């Protein structure tokens, strides 16, 4: 365990939790339009629990830290998104070595997406959080590792969920009436990606 690693893990959790808490009402409003209006509340509850665990989580090496974050999200977020974001972070933890390189991180991100797809039986284009996660990871895999470019891609991808018709999740019950609204999970994914990028820019 390095002091730097502990500080970085704390900063990543703090920044991610902050943006989720600041945007909880917006996420809830998005979910009111095409779901049941709990996405902001769900995510807030989950990230408050991660913050409450942070002193125990941050000293752990990356794999255990990420597994711990994922397990807390599964237990506390609830809804459809809790198990999916939980699977994402738990798989990252399973796939990463203790001292990950950038290549290791990109490989682990792809494995985490594959696990989320399997869990939710969803594909890109179904108007879910995958519609942000997949294009962002594809851009990284293509060799564009610029952090501002990553944030831009996440933002554009979340906006691009508006014209989609939902095929998975509660929004799919609305059929064509889901068209014209941004997917809540896509928005929360883009917010988390922006928060992570801000922290990484400071250490880069
Ligand atoms: P619930 O839909 O159970 O109320 P949330 O409101 O917390 O759960 O989360 C809704 C979000 O979960 C959606 O906006 C979508 O991004 C994501 N989602 C739902 N079902 C799936 C799925 N099968 N695969 C991927 N993401 C999904
Ligand atoms: Mg909901």
mmCIF file of C-alpha atoms and ligand atoms in Angstrom:
data_model
loop_
_atom_site.group_PDB
_atom_site.id
_atom_site.type_symbol
_atom_site.label_atom_id
_atom_site.label_comp_id
_atom_site.label_asym_id
_atom_site.label_seq_id
_atom_site.Cartn_x
_atom_site.Cartn_y
_atom_site.Cartn_z
ATOM 1 C CA UNK A 1 0.000 0.000 0.000
ATOM 2 C CA UNK A 2 1.425 3.375 -0.968
ATOM 3 C CA UNK A 3 0.287 6.648 0.560
ATOM 4 C CA UNK A 4 -0.233 7.941 -2.980
ATOM 5 C CA UNK A 5 -2.536 5.058 -3.821
ATOM 6 C CA UNK A 6 -4.605 5.624 -0.685
ATOM 7 C CA UNK A 7 -4.940 9.337 -1.446
ATOM 8 C CA UNK A 8 -5.901 8.634 -5.060
ATOM 9 C CA UNK A 9 -8.569 6.110 -4.066
ATOM 10 C CA UNK A 10 -10.000 8.582 -1.529
ATOM 11 C CA UNK A 11 -10.006 11.384 -4.100
ATOM 12 C CA UNK A 12 -11.740 9.199 -6.713
ATOM 13 C CA UNK A 13 -14.506 8.182 -4.309
ATOM 14 C CA UNK A 14 -14.946 11.729 -2.975
ATOM 15 C CA UNK A 15 -15.207 13.240 -6.464
ATOM 16 C CA UNK A 16 -17.579 10.558 -7.748
ATOM 17 C CA UNK A 17 -19.823 10.775 -4.695
ATOM 18 C CA UNK A 18 -19.835 14.588 -4.879
ATOM 19 C CA UNK A 19 -21.067 14.698 -8.452
ATOM 20 C CA UNK A 20 -23.727 12.037 -7.810
ATOM 21 C CA UNK A 21 -24.996 13.931 -4.756
ATOM 22 C CA UNK A 22 -24.960 17.263 -6.614
ATOM 23 C CA UNK A 23 -26.912 15.777 -9.525
ATOM 24 C CA UNK A 24 -29.242 13.491 -7.570
ATOM 25 C CA UNK A 25 -32.303 15.625 -8.328
ATOM 26 C CA UNK A 26 -31.489 15.784 -12.015
ATOM 27 C CA UNK A 27 -31.037 11.986 -12.139
ATOM 28 C CA UNK A 28 -34.330 11.512 -10.359
ATOM 29 C CA UNK A 29 -36.072 13.881 -12.791
ATOM 30 C CA UNK A 30 -34.678 11.917 -15.754
ATOM 31 C CA UNK A 31 -35.958 8.707 -14.171
ATOM 32 C CA UNK A 32 -39.351 10.324 -13.497
ATOM 33 C CA UNK A 33 -39.707 10.892 -17.232
ATOM 34 C CA UNK A 34 -39.071 7.293 -18.345
ATOM 35 C CA UNK A 35 -38.828 5.198 -15.175
ATOM 36 C CA UNK A 36 -39.967 5.235 -11.568
ATOM 37 C CA UNK A 37 -38.112 8.315 -10.391
ATOM 38 C CA UNK A 38 -35.652 6.699 -8.000
ATOM 39 C CA UNK A 39 -32.332 6.706 -9.866
ATOM 40 C CA UNK A 40 -30.947 9.793 -8.104
ATOM 41 C CA UNK A 41 -32.051 8.506 -4.696
ATOM 42 C CA UNK A 42 -30.622 5.048 -5.429
ATOM 43 C CA UNK A 43 -27.237 6.358 -6.543
ATOM 44 C CA UNK A 44 -27.044 8.860 -3.670
ATOM 45 C CA UNK A 45 -27.729 6.118 -1.116
ATOM 46 C CA UNK A 46 -25.067 3.908 -2.727
ATOM 47 C CA UNK A 47 -22.333 6.498 -2.861
ATOM 48 C CA UNK A 48 -23.064 7.750 0.654
ATOM 49 C CA UNK A 49 -22.464 4.174 1.788
ATOM 50 C CA UNK A 50 -19.179 3.978 -0.142
ATOM 51 C CA UNK A 51 -18.056 7.249 1.477
ATOM 52 C CA UNK A 52 -19.045 5.894 4.906
ATOM 53 C CA UNK A 53 -16.797 2.847 4.227
ATOM 54 C CA UNK A 54 -13.954 4.860 2.762
ATOM 55 C CA UNK A 55 -11.511 4.704 5.668
ATOM 56 C CA UNK A 56 -11.687 0.916 5.493
ATOM 57 C CA UNK A 57 -11.737 0.706 1.680
ATOM 58 C CA UNK A 58 -9.059 3.190 0.585
ATOM 59 C CA UNK A 59 -6.057 1.435 2.242
ATOM 60 C CA UNK A 60 -6.846 -1.775 0.349
ATOM 61 C CA UNK A 61 -4.995 -2.466 -2.904
ATOM 62 C CA UNK A 62 -6.842 -1.623 -6.144
ATOM 63 C CA UNK A 63 -8.435 -5.082 -6.695
ATOM 64 C CA UNK A 64 -9.887 -5.326 -3.175
ATOM 65 C CA UNK A 65 -10.815 -1.652 -3.103
ATOM 66 C CA UNK A 66 -12.796 -1.944 -6.345
ATOM 67 C CA UNK A 67 -14.467 -5.191 -5.263
ATOM 68 C CA UNK A 68 -15.461 -3.479 -2.008
ATOM 69 C CA UNK A 69 -16.923 -0.473 -3.841
ATOM 70 C CA UNK A 70 -18.848 -2.827 -6.130
ATOM 71 C CA UNK A 71 -20.240 -4.906 -3.266
ATOM 72 C CA UNK A 72 -21.395 -1.790 -1.415
ATOM 73 C CA UNK A 73 -23.119 -0.505 -4.554
ATOM 74 C CA UNK A 74 -24.883 -3.858 -5.090
ATOM 75 C CA UNK A 75 -26.115 -3.806 -1.499
ATOM 76 C CA UNK A 76 -27.102 -0.148 -1.262
ATOM 77 C CA UNK A 77 -28.101 1.234 -4.664
ATOM 78 C CA UNK A 78 -30.831 -1.288 -5.380
ATOM 79 C CA UNK A 79 -32.988 -1.076 -8.482
ATOM 80 C CA UNK A 80 -31.655 -2.347 -11.777
ATOM 81 C CA UNK A 81 -28.649 -0.059 -11.705
ATOM 82 C CA UNK A 82 -27.201 -1.272 -8.368
ATOM 83 C CA UNK A 83 -26.329 -4.810 -9.500
ATOM 84 C CA UNK A 84 -25.105 -3.436 -12.841
ATOM 85 C CA UNK A 85 -22.789 -0.733 -11.502
ATOM 86 C CA UNK A 86 -21.816 -3.199 -8.748
ATOM 87 C CA UNK A 87 -20.895 -5.828 -11.341
ATOM 88 C CA UNK A 88 -18.908 -3.187 -13.203
ATOM 89 C CA UNK A 89 -16.724 -2.278 -10.205
ATOM 90 C CA UNK A 90 -16.424 -5.859 -8.897
ATOM 91 C CA UNK A 91 -15.241 -7.063 -12.304
ATOM 92 C CA UNK A 92 -12.726 -4.216 -12.517
ATOM 93 C CA UNK A 93 -11.413 -5.395 -9.155
ATOM 94 C CA UNK A 94 -11.206 -9.004 -10.308
ATOM 95 C CA UNK A 95 -9.404 -8.126 -13.528
ATOM 96 C CA UNK A 96 -6.842 -5.589 -12.312
ATOM 97 C CA UNK A 97 -3.404 -6.517 -10.978
ATOM 98 C CA UNK A 98 -2.172 -4.769 -7.819
ATOM 99 C CA UNK A 99 -0.064 -2.304 -9.777
ATOM 100 C CA UNK A 100 -2.119 -1.705 -12.917
ATOM 101 C CA UNK A 101 -0.783 -0.035 -16.065
ATOM 102 C CA UNK A 102 -3.008 2.005 -18.389
ATOM 103 C CA UNK A 103 -3.277 -1.052 -20.668
ATOM 104 C CA UNK A 104 -4.406 -3.179 -17.716
ATOM 105 C CA UNK A 105 -7.081 -0.608 -16.887
ATOM 106 C CA UNK A 106 -8.443 -0.571 -20.444
ATOM 107 C CA UNK A 107 -8.521 -4.379 -20.585
ATOM 108 C CA UNK A 108 -10.304 -4.503 -17.216
ATOM 109 C CA UNK A 109 -12.827 -1.881 -18.359
ATOM 110 C CA UNK A 110 -13.698 -4.048 -21.368
ATOM 111 C CA UNK A 111 -14.114 -7.116 -19.125
ATOM 112 C CA UNK A 112 -16.342 -5.090 -16.797
ATOM 113 C CA UNK A 113 -18.553 -4.032 -19.717
ATOM 114 C CA UNK A 114 -18.836 -7.631 -20.927
ATOM 115 C CA UNK A 115 -19.936 -8.650 -17.414
ATOM 116 C CA UNK A 116 -22.525 -5.836 -17.251
ATOM 117 C CA UNK A 117 -23.865 -6.838 -20.669
ATOM 118 C CA UNK A 118 -24.205 -10.446 -19.559
ATOM 119 C CA UNK A 119 -25.892 -9.488 -16.314
ATOM 120 C CA UNK A 120 -28.416 -7.105 -17.877
ATOM 121 C CA UNK A 121 -28.769 -8.905 -21.220
ATOM 122 C CA UNK A 122 -28.397 -5.522 -22.896
ATOM 123 C CA UNK A 123 -26.467 -4.293 -25.898
ATOM 124 C CA UNK A 124 -25.390 -0.826 -26.969
ATOM 125 C CA UNK A 125 -28.371 0.903 -28.554
ATOM 126 C CA UNK A 126 -30.819 -0.368 -25.912
ATOM 127 C CA UNK A 127 -30.820 3.054 -24.159
ATOM 128 C CA UNK A 128 -28.964 2.099 -20.997
ATOM 129 C CA UNK A 129 -25.767 2.972 -19.150
ATOM 130 C CA UNK A 130 -23.964 0.777 -21.721
ATOM 131 C CA UNK A 131 -24.597 3.467 -24.317
ATOM 132 C CA UNK A 132 -22.062 5.612 -22.453
ATOM 133 C CA UNK A 133 -19.680 2.963 -21.120
ATOM 134 C CA UNK A 134 -19.169 1.161 -24.445
ATOM 135 C CA UNK A 135 -18.248 4.148 -26.670
ATOM 136 C CA UNK A 136 -15.959 5.562 -23.983
ATOM 137 C CA UNK A 137 -14.056 2.290 -23.662
ATOM 138 C CA UNK A 138 -13.957 1.876 -27.454
ATOM 139 C CA UNK A 139 -12.306 5.278 -27.733
ATOM 140 C CA UNK A 140 -9.701 4.255 -25.129
ATOM 141 C CA UNK A 141 -9.124 0.943 -26.944
ATOM 142 C CA UNK A 142 -8.619 2.870 -30.193
ATOM 143 C CA UNK A 143 -5.659 4.601 -28.525
ATOM 144 C CA UNK A 144 -7.216 7.948 -27.655
ATOM 145 C CA UNK A 145 -6.401 8.252 -23.963
ATOM 146 C CA UNK A 146 -6.887 11.981 -23.668
ATOM 147 C CA UNK A 147 -8.958 12.598 -20.541
ATOM 148 C CA UNK A 148 -10.825 15.626 -21.919
ATOM 149 C CA UNK A 149 -11.650 13.558 -24.997
ATOM 150 C CA UNK A 150 -12.979 10.809 -22.742
ATOM 151 C CA UNK A 151 -15.247 13.241 -20.894
ATOM 152 C CA UNK A 152 -16.441 14.747 -24.178
ATOM 153 C CA UNK A 153 -17.236 11.284 -25.562
ATOM 154 C CA UNK A 154 -19.163 10.354 -22.400
ATOM 155 C CA UNK A 155 -21.170 13.572 -22.573
ATOM 156 C CA UNK A 156 -22.005 13.160 -26.270
ATOM 157 C CA UNK A 157 -22.908 9.513 -25.740
ATOM 158 C CA UNK A 158 -25.302 10.370 -22.912
ATOM 159 C CA UNK A 159 -26.974 13.018 -25.104
ATOM 160 C CA UNK A 160 -27.178 10.460 -27.911
ATOM 161 C CA UNK A 161 -29.442 8.249 -25.761
ATOM 162 C CA UNK A 162 -32.263 10.822 -26.164
ATOM 163 C CA UNK A 163 -33.500 9.675 -29.602
ATOM 164 C CA UNK A 164 -33.177 5.975 -28.711
ATOM 165 C CA UNK A 165 -36.138 3.773 -27.884
ATOM 166 C CA UNK A 166 -35.548 1.815 -24.680
ATOM 167 C CA UNK A 167 -35.242 -1.945 -25.123
ATOM 168 C CA UNK A 168 -34.117 -2.790 -21.574
ATOM 169 C CA UNK A 169 -35.062 -1.627 -18.088
ATOM 170 C CA UNK A 170 -38.237 0.056 -16.912
ATOM 171 C CA UNK A 171 -38.075 2.629 -19.703
ATOM 172 C CA UNK A 172 -38.733 -0.190 -22.183
ATOM 173 C CA UNK A 173 -42.279 -0.463 -20.769
ATOM 174 C CA UNK A 174 -42.950 2.922 -22.384
ATOM 175 C CA UNK A 175 -42.009 1.763 -25.875
ATOM 176 C CA UNK A 176 -41.949 4.725 -28.252
ATOM 177 C CA UNK A 177 -42.733 7.113 -25.389
ATOM 178 C CA UNK A 178 -39.196 6.563 -24.089
ATOM 179 C CA UNK A 179 -37.931 8.414 -27.180
ATOM 180 C CA UNK A 180 -36.820 12.002 -26.580
ATOM 181 C CA UNK A 181 -35.505 11.562 -23.025
ATOM 182 C CA UNK A 182 -31.962 10.975 -21.837
ATOM 183 C CA UNK A 183 -31.393 7.650 -20.108
ATOM 184 C CA UNK A 184 -30.779 8.241 -16.367
ATOM 185 C CA UNK A 185 -28.101 5.553 -16.084
ATOM 186 C CA UNK A 186 -26.299 6.948 -19.115
ATOM 187 C CA UNK A 187 -26.273 10.371 -17.440
ATOM 188 C CA UNK A 188 -24.979 9.021 -14.111
ATOM 189 C CA UNK A 189 -22.264 7.103 -15.983
ATOM 190 C CA UNK A 190 -21.155 10.259 -17.800
ATOM 191 C CA UNK A 191 -21.093 12.182 -14.499
ATOM 192 C CA UNK A 192 -18.901 9.533 -12.857
ATOM 193 C CA UNK A 193 -16.537 9.439 -15.831
ATOM 194 C CA UNK A 194 -16.135 13.228 -15.685
ATOM 195 C CA UNK A 195 -15.395 13.081 -11.952
ATOM 196 C CA UNK A 196 -12.787 10.330 -12.402
ATOM 197 C CA UNK A 197 -11.150 12.271 -15.246
ATOM 198 C CA UNK A 198 -10.907 15.432 -13.106
ATOM 199 C CA UNK A 199 -9.054 13.524 -10.390
ATOM 200 C CA UNK A 200 -6.769 11.721 -12.860
ATOM 201 C CA UNK A 201 -5.867 15.023 -14.549
ATOM 202 C CA UNK A 202 -4.511 16.267 -11.234
ATOM 203 C CA UNK A 203 -2.204 13.279 -10.782
ATOM 204 C CA UNK A 204 -1.186 12.964 -14.467
HETATM 205 P P1 LIG B 1 -34.807 0.846 -11.692
HETATM 206 O O1 LIG B 1 -34.949 0.915 -13.186
HETATM 207 O O2 LIG B 1 -34.908 -0.552 -11.167
HETATM 208 O O3 LIG B 1 -35.686 1.832 -11.003
HETATM 209 P P2 LIG B 1 -32.613 2.717 -11.496
HETATM 210 O O4 LIG B 1 -33.651 3.764 -11.684
HETATM 211 O O5 LIG B 1 -31.664 2.935 -10.368
HETATM 212 O O6 LIG B 1 -33.277 1.274 -11.380
HETATM 213 O O7 LIG B 1 -31.715 2.601 -12.794
HETATM 214 C C1 LIG B 1 -32.244 2.761 -14.091
HETATM 215 C C2 LIG B 1 -31.097 2.682 -15.089
HETATM 216 O O8 LIG B 1 -30.538 1.375 -15.096
HETATM 217 C C3 LIG B 1 -31.530 2.922 -16.523
HETATM 218 O O9 LIG B 1 -31.520 4.301 -16.818
HETATM 219 C C4 LIG B 1 -30.506 2.161 -17.339
HETATM 220 O O10 LIG B 1 -29.374 2.960 -17.666
HETATM 221 C C5 LIG B 1 -30.037 1.079 -16.376
HETATM 222 N N1 LIG B 1 -30.547 -0.223 -16.783
HETATM 223 C C6 LIG B 1 -31.750 -0.763 -16.504
HETATM 224 N N2 LIG B 1 -31.842 -2.028 -16.998
HETATM 225 C C7 LIG B 1 -30.662 -2.272 -17.613
HETATM 226 C C8 LIG B 1 -30.105 -3.406 -18.302
HETATM 227 N N3 LIG B 1 -30.800 -4.538 -18.466
HETATM 228 N N4 LIG B 1 -28.842 -3.305 -18.775
HETATM 229 C C9 LIG B 1 -28.125 -2.170 -18.613
HETATM 230 N N5 LIG B 1 -28.585 -1.084 -17.951
HETATM 231 C C10 LIG B 1 -29.828 -1.128 -17.470
HETATM 232 MG MG1 LIG B 2 -35.669 3.847 -11.385
#
